[in-house]
Coordinates of C-alpha atoms in Angstrom, one line a residue:
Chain U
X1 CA -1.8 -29.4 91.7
X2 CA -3.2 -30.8 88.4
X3 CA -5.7 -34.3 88.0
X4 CA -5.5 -36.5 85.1
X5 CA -8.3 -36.6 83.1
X6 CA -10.9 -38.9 84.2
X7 CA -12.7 -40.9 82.8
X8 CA -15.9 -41.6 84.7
X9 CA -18.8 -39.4 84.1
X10 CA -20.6 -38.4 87.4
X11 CA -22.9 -35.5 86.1
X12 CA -24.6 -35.3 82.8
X13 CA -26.7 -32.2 81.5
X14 CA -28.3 -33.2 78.1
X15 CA -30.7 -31.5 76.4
X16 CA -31.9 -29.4 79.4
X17 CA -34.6 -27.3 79.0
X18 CA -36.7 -25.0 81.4
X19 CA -39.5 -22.6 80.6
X20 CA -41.8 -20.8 83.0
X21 CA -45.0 -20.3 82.6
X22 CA -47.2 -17.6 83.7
X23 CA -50.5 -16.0 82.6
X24 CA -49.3 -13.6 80.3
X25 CA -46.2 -15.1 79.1
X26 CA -43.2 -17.8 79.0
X27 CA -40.1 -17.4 80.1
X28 CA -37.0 -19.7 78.2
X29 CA -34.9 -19.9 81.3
X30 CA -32.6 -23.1 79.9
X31 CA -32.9 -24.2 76.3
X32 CA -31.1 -26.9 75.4
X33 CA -27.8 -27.1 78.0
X34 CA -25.7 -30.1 77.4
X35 CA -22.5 -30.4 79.6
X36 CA -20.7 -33.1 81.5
X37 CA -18.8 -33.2 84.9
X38 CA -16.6 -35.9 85.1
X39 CA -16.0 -37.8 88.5
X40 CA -13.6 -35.1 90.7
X41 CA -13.0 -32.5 88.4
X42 CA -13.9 -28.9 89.4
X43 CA -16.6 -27.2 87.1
X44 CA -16.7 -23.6 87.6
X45 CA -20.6 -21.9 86.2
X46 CA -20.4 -18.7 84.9
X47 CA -22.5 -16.1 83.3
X48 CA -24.3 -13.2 83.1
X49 CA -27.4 -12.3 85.6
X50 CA -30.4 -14.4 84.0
X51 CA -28.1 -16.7 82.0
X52 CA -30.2 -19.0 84.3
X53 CA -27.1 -20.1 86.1
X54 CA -29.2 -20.2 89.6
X55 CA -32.5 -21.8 87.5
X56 CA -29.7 -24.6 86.7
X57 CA -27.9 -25.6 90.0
X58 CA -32.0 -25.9 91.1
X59 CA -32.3 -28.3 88.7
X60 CA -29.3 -30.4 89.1
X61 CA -29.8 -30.1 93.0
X62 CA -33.5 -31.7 92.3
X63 CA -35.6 -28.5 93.8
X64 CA -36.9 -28.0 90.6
X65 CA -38.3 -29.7 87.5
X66 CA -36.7 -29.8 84.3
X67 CA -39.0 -29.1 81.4
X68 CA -36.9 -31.0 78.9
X69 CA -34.4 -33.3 78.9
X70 CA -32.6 -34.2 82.0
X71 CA -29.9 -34.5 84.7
X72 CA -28.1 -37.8 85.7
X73 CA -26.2 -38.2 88.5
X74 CA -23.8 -41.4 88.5
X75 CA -26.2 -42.7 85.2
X76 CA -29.3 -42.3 87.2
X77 CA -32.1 -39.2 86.5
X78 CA -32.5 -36.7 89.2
X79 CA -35.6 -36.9 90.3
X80 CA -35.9 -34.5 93.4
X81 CA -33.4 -33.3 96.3
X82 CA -31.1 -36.6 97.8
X83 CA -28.2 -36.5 99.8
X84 CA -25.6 -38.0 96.8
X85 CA -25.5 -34.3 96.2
X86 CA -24.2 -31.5 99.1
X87 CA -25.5 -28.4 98.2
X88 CA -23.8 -24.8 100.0
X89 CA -26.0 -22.1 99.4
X90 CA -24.9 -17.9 99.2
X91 CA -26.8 -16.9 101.9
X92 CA -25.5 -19.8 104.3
X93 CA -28.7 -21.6 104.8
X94 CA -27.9 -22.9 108.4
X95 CA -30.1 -23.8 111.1
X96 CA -29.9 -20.9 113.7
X97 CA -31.1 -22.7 116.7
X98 CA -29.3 -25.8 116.0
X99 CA -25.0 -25.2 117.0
X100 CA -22.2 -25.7 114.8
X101 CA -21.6 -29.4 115.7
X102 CA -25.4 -30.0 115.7
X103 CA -25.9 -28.4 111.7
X104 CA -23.0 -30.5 110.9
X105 CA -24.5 -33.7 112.2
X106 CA -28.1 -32.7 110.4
X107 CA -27.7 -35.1 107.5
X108 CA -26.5 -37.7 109.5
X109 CA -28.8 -37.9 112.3
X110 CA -31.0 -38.7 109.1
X111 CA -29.3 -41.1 107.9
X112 CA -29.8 -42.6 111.4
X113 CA -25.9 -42.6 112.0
X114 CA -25.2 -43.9 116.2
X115 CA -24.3 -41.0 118.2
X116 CA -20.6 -42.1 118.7
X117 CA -20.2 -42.7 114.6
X118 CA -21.6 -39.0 114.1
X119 CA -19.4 -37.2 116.3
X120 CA -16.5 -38.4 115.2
X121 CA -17.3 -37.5 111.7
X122 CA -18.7 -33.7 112.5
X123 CA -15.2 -33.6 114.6
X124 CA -13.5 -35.1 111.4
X125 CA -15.6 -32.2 109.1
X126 CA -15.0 -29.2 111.7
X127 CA -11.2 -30.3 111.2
X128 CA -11.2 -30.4 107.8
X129 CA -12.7 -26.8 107.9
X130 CA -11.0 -25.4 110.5
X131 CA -13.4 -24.9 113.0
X132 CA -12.7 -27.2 115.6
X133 CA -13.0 -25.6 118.8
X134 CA -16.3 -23.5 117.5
X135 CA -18.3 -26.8 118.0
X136 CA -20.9 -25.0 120.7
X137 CA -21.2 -22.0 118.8
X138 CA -24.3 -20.5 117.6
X139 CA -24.4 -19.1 114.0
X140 CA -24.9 -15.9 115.0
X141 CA -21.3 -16.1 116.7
X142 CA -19.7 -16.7 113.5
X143 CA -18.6 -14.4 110.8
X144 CA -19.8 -15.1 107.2
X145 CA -16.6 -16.4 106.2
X146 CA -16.8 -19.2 109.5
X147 CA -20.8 -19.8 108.4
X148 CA -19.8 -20.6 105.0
X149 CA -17.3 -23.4 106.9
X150 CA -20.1 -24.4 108.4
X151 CA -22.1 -24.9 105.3
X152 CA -19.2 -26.7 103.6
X153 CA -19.1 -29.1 106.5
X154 CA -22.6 -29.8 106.8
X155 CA -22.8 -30.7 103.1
X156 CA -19.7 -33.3 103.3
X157 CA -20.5 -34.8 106.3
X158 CA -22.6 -37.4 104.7
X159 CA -20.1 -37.8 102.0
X160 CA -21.9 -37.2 98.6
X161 CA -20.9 -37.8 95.6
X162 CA -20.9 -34.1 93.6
X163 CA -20.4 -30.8 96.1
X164 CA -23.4 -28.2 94.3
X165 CA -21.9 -24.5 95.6
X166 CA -24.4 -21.5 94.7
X167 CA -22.1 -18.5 94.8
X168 CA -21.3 -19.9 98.1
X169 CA -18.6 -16.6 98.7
X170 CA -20.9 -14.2 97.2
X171 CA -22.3 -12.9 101.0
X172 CA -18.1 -12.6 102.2
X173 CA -15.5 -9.9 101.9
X174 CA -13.0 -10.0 99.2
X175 CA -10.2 -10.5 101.7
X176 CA -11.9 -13.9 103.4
X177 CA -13.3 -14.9 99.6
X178 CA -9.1 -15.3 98.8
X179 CA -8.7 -17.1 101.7
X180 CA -11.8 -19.3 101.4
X181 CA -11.0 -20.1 97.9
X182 CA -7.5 -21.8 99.0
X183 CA -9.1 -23.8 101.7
X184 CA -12.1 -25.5 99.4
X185 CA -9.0 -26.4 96.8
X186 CA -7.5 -28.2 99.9
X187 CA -10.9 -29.7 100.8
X188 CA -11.2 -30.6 97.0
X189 CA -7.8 -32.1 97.1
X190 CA -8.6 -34.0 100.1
X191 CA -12.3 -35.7 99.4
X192 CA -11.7 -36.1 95.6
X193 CA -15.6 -34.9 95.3
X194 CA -16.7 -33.5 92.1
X195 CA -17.6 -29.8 92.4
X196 CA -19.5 -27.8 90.6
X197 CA -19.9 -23.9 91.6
X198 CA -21.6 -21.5 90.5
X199 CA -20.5 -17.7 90.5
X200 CA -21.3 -14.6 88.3
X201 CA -17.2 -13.6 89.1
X202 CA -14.9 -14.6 86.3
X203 CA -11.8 -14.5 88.2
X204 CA -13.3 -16.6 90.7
X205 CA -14.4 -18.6 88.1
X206 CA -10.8 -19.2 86.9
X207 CA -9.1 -19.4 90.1
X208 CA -11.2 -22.6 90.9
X209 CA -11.9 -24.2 88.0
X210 CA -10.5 -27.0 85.7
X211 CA -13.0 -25.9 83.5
X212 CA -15.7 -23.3 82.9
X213 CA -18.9 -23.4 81.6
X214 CA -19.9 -19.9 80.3
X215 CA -23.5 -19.4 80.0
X216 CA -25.3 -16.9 77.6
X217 CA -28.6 -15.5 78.5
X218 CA -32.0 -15.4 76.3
X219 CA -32.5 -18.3 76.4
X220 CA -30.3 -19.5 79.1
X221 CA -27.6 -21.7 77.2
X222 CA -23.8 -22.6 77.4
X223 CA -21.8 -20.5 75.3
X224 CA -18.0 -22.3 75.4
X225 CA -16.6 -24.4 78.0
X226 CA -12.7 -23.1 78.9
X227 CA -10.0 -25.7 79.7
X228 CA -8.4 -23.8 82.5
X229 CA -4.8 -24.8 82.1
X230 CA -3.0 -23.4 84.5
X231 CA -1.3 -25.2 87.3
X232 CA -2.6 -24.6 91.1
X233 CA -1.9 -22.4 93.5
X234 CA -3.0 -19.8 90.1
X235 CA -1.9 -16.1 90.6
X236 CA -4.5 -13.2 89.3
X237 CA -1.1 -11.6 88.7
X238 CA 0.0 -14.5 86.2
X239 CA -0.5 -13.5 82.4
X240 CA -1.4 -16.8 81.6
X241 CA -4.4 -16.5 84.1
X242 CA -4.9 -12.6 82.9
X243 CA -5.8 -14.2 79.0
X244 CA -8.2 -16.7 80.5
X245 CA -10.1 -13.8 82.3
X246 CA -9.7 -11.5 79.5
X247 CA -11.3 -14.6 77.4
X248 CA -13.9 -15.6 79.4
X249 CA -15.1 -11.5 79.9
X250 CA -15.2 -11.8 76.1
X251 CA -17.8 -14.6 76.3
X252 CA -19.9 -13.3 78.5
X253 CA -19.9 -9.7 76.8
X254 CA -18.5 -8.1 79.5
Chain Z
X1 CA -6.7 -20.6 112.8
X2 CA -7.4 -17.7 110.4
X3 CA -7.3 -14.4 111.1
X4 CA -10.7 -13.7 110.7
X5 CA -12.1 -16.2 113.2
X6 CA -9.8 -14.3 116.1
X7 CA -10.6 -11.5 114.9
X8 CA -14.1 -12.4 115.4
X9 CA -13.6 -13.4 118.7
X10 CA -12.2 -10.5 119.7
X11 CA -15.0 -8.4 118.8
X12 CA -17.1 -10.5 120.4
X13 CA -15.4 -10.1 123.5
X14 CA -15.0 -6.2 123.1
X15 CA -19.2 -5.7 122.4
X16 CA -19.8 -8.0 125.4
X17 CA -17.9 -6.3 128.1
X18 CA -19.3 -3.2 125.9
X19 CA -22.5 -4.1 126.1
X20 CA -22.8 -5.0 130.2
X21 CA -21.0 -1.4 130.7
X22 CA -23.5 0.6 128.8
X23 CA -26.3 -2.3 130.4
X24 CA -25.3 -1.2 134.0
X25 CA -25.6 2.3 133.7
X26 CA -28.8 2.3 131.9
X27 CA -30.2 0.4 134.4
X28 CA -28.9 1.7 137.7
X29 CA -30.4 5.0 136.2
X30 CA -34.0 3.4 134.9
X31 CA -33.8 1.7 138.4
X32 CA -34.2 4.8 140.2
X33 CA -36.8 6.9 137.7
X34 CA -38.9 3.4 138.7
X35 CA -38.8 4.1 142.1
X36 CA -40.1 7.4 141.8
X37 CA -42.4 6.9 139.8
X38 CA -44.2 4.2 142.2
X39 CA -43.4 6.4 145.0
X40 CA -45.7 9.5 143.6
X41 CA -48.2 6.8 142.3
X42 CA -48.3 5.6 145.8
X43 CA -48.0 9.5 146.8
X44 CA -50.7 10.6 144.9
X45 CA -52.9 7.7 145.9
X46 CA -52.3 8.2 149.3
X47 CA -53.1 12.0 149.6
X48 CA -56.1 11.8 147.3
X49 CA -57.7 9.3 149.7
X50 CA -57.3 11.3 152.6
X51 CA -60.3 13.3 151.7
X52 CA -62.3 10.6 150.2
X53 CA -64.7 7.5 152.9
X54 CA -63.0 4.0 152.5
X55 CA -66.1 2.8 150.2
X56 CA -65.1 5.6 147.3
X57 CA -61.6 5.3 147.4
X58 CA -59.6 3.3 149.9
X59 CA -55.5 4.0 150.9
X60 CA -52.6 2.2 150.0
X61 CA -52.5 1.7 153.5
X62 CA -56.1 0.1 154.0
X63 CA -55.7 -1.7 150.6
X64 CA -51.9 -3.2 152.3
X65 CA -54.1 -3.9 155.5
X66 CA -56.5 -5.8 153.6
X67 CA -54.3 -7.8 151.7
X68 CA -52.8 -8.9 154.7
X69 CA -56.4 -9.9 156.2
X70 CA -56.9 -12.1 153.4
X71 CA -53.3 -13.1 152.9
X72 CA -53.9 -14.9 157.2
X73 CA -57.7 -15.5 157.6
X74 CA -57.9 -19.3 157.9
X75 CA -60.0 -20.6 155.1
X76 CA -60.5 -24.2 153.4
X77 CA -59.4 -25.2 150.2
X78 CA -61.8 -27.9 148.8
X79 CA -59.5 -30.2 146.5
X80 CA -61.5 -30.8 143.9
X81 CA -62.9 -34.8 142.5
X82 CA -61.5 -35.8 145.7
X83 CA -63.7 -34.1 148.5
X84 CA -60.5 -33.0 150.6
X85 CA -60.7 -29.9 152.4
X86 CA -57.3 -28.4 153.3
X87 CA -56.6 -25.4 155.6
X88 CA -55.8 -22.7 154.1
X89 CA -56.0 -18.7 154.1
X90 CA -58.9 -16.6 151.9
X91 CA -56.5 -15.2 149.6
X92 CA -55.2 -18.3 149.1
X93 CA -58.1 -20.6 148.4
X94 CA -59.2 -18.0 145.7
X95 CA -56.3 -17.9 144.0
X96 CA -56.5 -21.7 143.7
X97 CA -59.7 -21.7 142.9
X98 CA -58.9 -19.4 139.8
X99 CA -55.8 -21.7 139.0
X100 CA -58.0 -24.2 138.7
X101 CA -59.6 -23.0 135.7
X102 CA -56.6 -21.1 134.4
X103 CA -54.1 -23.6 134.2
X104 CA -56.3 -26.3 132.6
X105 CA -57.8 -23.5 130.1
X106 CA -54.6 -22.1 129.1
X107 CA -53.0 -25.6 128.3
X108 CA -55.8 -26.9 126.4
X109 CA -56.6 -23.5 124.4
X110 CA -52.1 -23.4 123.9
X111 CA -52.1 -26.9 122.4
X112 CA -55.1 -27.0 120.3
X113 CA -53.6 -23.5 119.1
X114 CA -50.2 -24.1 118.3
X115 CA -51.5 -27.5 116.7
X116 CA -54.4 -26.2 114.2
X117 CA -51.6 -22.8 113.7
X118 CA -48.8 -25.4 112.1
X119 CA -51.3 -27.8 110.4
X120 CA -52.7 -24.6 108.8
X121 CA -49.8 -23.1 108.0
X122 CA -48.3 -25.6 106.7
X123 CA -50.3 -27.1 104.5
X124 CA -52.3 -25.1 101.5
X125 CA -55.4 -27.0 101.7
X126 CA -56.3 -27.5 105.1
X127 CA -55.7 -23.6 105.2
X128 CA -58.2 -23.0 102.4
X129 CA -60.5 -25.7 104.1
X130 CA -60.3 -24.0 107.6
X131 CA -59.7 -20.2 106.8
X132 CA -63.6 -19.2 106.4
X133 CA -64.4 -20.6 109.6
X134 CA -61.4 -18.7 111.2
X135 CA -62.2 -15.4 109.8
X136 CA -65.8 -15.7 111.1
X137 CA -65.1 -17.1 114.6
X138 CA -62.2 -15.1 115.1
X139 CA -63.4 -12.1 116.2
X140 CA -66.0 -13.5 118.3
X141 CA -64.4 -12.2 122.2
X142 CA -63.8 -15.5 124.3
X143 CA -66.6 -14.2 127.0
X144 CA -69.7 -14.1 124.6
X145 CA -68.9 -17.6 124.8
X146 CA -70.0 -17.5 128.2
X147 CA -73.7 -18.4 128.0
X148 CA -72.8 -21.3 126.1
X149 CA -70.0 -22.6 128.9
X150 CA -73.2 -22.0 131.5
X151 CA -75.7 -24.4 129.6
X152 CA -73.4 -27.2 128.1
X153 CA -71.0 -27.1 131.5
X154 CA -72.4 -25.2 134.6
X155 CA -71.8 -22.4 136.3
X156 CA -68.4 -23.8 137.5
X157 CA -64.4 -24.6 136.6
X158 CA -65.3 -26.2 133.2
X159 CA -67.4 -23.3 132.3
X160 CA -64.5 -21.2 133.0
X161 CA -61.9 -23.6 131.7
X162 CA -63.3 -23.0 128.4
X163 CA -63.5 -19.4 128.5
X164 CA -59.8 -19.4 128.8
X165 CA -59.0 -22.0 126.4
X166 CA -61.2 -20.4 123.6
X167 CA -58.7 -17.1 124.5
X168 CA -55.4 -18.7 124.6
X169 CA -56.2 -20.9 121.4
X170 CA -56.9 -17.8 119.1
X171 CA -53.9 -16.1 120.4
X172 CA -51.2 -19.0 119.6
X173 CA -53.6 -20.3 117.0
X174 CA -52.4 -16.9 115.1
X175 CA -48.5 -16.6 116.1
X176 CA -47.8 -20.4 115.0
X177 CA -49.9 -19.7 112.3
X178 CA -47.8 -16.5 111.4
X179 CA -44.7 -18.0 112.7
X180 CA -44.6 -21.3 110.1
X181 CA -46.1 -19.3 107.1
X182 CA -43.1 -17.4 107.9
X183 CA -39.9 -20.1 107.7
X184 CA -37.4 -19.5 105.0
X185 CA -38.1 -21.7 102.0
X186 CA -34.2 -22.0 102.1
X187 CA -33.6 -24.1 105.6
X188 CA -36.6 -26.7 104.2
X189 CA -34.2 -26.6 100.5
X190 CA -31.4 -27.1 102.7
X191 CA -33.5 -29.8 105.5
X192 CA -34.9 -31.8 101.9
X193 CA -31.2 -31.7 100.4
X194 CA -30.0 -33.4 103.5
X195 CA -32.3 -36.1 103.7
X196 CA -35.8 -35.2 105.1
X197 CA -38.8 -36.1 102.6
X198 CA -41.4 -36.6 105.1
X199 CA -43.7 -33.7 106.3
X200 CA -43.6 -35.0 109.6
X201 CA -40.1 -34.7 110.0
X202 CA -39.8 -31.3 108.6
X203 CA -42.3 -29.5 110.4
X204 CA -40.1 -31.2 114.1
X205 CA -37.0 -30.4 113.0
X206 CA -36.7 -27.1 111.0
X207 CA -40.6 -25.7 110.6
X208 CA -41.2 -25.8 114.5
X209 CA -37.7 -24.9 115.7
X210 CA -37.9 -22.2 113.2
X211 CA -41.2 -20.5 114.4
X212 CA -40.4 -20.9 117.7
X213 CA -40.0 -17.0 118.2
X214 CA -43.3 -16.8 117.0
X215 CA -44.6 -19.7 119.5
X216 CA -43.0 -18.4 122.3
X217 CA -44.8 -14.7 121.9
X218 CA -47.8 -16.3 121.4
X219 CA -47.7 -18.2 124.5
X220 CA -46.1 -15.8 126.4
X221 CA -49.3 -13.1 125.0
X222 CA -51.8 -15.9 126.3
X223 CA -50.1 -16.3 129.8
X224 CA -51.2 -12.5 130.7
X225 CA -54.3 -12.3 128.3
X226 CA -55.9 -15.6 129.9
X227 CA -55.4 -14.3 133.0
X228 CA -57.4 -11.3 132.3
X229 CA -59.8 -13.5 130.8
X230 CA -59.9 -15.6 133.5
X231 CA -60.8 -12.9 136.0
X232 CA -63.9 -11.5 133.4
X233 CA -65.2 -15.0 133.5
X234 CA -65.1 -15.5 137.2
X235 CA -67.7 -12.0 137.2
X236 CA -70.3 -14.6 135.8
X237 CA -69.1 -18.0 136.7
X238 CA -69.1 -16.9 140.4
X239 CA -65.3 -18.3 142.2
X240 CA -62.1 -17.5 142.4
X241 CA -60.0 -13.8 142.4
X242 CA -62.1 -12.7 139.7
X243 CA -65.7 -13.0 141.5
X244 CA -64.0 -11.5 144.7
X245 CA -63.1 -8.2 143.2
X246 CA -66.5 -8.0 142.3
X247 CA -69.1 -9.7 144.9
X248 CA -66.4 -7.4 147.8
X249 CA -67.2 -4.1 146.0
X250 CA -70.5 -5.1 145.7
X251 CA -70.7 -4.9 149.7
X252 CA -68.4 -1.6 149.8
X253 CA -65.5 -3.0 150.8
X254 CA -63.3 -1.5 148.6
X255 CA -60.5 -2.1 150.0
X256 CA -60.8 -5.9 150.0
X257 CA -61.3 -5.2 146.1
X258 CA -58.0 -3.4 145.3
X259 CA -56.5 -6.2 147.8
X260 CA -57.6 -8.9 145.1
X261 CA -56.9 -7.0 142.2
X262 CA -53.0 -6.2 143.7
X263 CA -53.1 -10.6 143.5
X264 CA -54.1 -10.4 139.7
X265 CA -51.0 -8.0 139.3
X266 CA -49.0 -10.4 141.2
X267 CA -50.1 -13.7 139.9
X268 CA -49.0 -11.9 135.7
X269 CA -46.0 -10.3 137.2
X270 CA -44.1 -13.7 138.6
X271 CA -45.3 -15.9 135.7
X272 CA -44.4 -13.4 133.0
X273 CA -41.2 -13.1 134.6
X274 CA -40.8 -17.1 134.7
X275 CA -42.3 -17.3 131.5
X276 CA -39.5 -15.1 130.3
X277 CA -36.1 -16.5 132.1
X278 CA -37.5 -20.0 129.8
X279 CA -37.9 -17.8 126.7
X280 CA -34.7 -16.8 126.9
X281 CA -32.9 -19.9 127.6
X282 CA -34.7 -21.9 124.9
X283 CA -34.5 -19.1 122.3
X284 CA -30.7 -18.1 122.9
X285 CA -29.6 -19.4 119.6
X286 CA -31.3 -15.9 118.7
X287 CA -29.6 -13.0 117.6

């Protein structure tokens, strides 16, 4: 599966910076980070621990401040947390007392969707995530892989316009992690949202992405961005997709 | 579906028939060293009062009688604001009479708690504003309150109303306090990506929800605390379980004392155990 290139803009980084300031010193976490996500493409984040990778999807998500520059979503500046953006976090983030239906319908009892309108979506979600049948389920039922689906869901289910993933397989086996990453290219291929993911694992990184935006640390900046161009389903045994790992290891400094 | 999910399911299955197993041996065998353990209580008891008058140390036997006395001896039950008297049996109309002022007390004193715990917990400047005055009443005990309940509301139910509700407000005072200062900064991030941005709706949907482990200790802690309270305050305020224990011993009849103190055991052990079967249905999300 391959996209044409688009030509509609739906995320732009320019001139980000972020410093923290404490009593004794400042921190550079993002100088200057200029990238673009155009409108479904899937843009993979990679880099080494405090590349500020984590200090970035904050600040496109709209949990933190951006020193300098900015973030637009869609032409307009990010301003602070909205649901145009779905954000799926490592460590799950779901509500433990609320059931798998009920965290899926979160953002849409919100919006102030009617009861019948919100059902059928969550059922339309669980579907589209495979989890119909685990509606009633508690969190603490699920495995990390089936919280995780849950997450995914819950962030869809009031349709935004960019999917933010924070190392969103990080927390799950290696076995699940394959698994998972074929079934979010199907729910990329079925939504057309724009993704963009964040992972410190290269081939992860490659497996997903169309391209891949390799961050260098003091300061936090972007070092390249890869064209992956390789057609979908990509094999790790592939040499083609062995030279874009080898090459984006090289960036980092791995 | 995948493999993991029945796989999942499975081992849910496997732990949970696991689980009862290993459940229903512990117990039958915890069962029976609780037997025997209130049997040489009782045992003990027993023979030690053999050798000992009524007024120093009365038998399980004379304390069972005497719980039985004031479990039948017709009494009346004054209703109160309304001036209606209805039969009713000694035992009885004390234990009513100390409802009276434990039930409203524990209510007020829960609310008023679990209220100023979330307001102060979560929000940074009404905690700076109030903790000062928290540190120094805090470890004031709810009865030296008690001369102040005499003068401002009489030696009656509101005195000991408030008794109880200055107890059971420090106690979930603290656990909501604890419990919201505790929520993952993640499920608000997650709640504020989604579409809350008032306060309001954040504390009822994900802080409250959230710290209701917390709550539920904290109310479940007051339940058995304000009844101890309860019966201390009685001492002075003069009604109720609490003043029985003492104004009986004060005329030797020891018996009659252990009888009402038995009730006090009674009265925590069925509302602790109510107390709990709603704990555990509104907390089984929990792991």
């Amino acid at each position: 599966m391959s996209r044409q290139a688009q030509t509609e803009t739906t995320v732009a980084v320019e001139s980000l910076g972020k410093t923290y300031e404490s009593d004794r010193r400042t921190v550079e976490a993002l100088a200057d980070v200029n990238f673009t996500v155009d409108e479904g493409e899937f843009v993979c984040i990679v880099g080494p621990s405090g590349c500020g990778k984590t200090t970035l999807f904050r600040v496109i998500a709209g949990l933190e401040e951006a020193t300098t520059g900015q973030v637009t979503l869609d032409g307009n500046p990010v301003t602070g947390p909205g649901t145009d953006r779905g954000m799926v976090f490592q460590e799950y983030g779901l509500f433990p007392w609320r059931t798998v239906a009920e965290n899926v319908a979160f953002g849409l009892e919100e919006q102030g969707v009617d009861e019948p309108t919100r059902s059928a979506r969550v059922d339309e979600m669980l579907r589209l995530v495979g989890l119909d049948g685990f509606a009633d389920a508690y969190p603490k039922e699920l495995s990390g892989g089936m919280k995780q689906r849950v997450g995914i869901a819950r962030a869809l289910a009031v349709d935004p316009e960019l999917l933010l993933m924070d190392e969103p397989f990080g927390a799950v086996d290696a076995q699940t992690r394959d698994m998972l990453h074929g079934e979010l290219l199907d729910i990329w291929a079925e939504t057309d949202k724009t993704v963009l993911f964040v992972t410190h694992d290269v081939e992860e990184a490659v497996t997903l992405a169309d391209r891949v935006v390799v961050m260098a640390a003091n300061p936090g900046r972007v070092r390249e961005i890869v064209d992956v161009d390789i057609e979908r389903p990509r094999h790790r045994t592939d040499p083609v997709f062995a030279d874009y790992v080898e090459r984006v290891r090289g960036l980092i400094g791995e | 579906m995948s493999n993991d999910q029945v796989g999942t399911e499975v081992a849910l299955a496997e732990t949970d028939e696991r689980l009862l197993d290993r459940l229903a041996a512990f117990s039958s065998e915890q069962t029976g060293l609780a037997v025997a353990g209130f049997a040489g209580f009782l045992a003990i008891w027993y023979v030690a009062a053999l050798f000992q008058p009524t007024y120093l140390l009365p038998s399980p036997v004379e304390v069972a009688a005497a719980f039985v006395t004031e479990l039948t001896a017709p009494a009346t039950l004054g209703i109160p604001f309304t001036g209606v008297e209805l039969p009713a049996t000694r035992l009885l109309a004390k234990l009513v009479q100390s409802l009276y002022h434990y039930v409203p007390g524990l209510l007020i004193g829960t609310t008023l708690g679990i209220t100023a715990g979330i307001a102060m917990g979560w929000n940074d400047r009404v905690d700076s504003v109030f903790t000062p005055v928290t540190r120094i009443l805090r470890p004031i005990p709810p009865l030296a309150w008690i001369g102040f309940a005499v003068i401002w509301l009489g030696v009656n139910h509101r005195g000991a109303t408030f008794i109880v509700a200055i107890g059971s407000f420090w106690i979930n005072f603290y656990s909501a306090y604890g419990g919201v200062e505790g929520v993952s900064n993640d499920l608000k991030e997650v709640a504020a990506t989604l579409g809350v941005d008032d306060d309001l709706t954040m504390i009822r949907k994900v802080v409250v929800p959230a710290a209701s482990p917390s709550i539920m200790t904290g109310v479940r802690t007051s339940i058995g605390q304000c009844w101890m309270i309860v019966v201390a305050a009685e001492l002075i305020v003069g009604v109720g379980v609490g003043y029985e224990i003492l104004n009986t011993a004060q005329n030797l009849a020891m018996d009659v004392s252990v009888a009402y103190m038995l009730v006090i055991s009674l009265v925590f052990l069925v509302s602790d155990g109510l107390f709990r079967r709603v704990e555990r249905r509104v907390l089984e999300w929990r792991a």
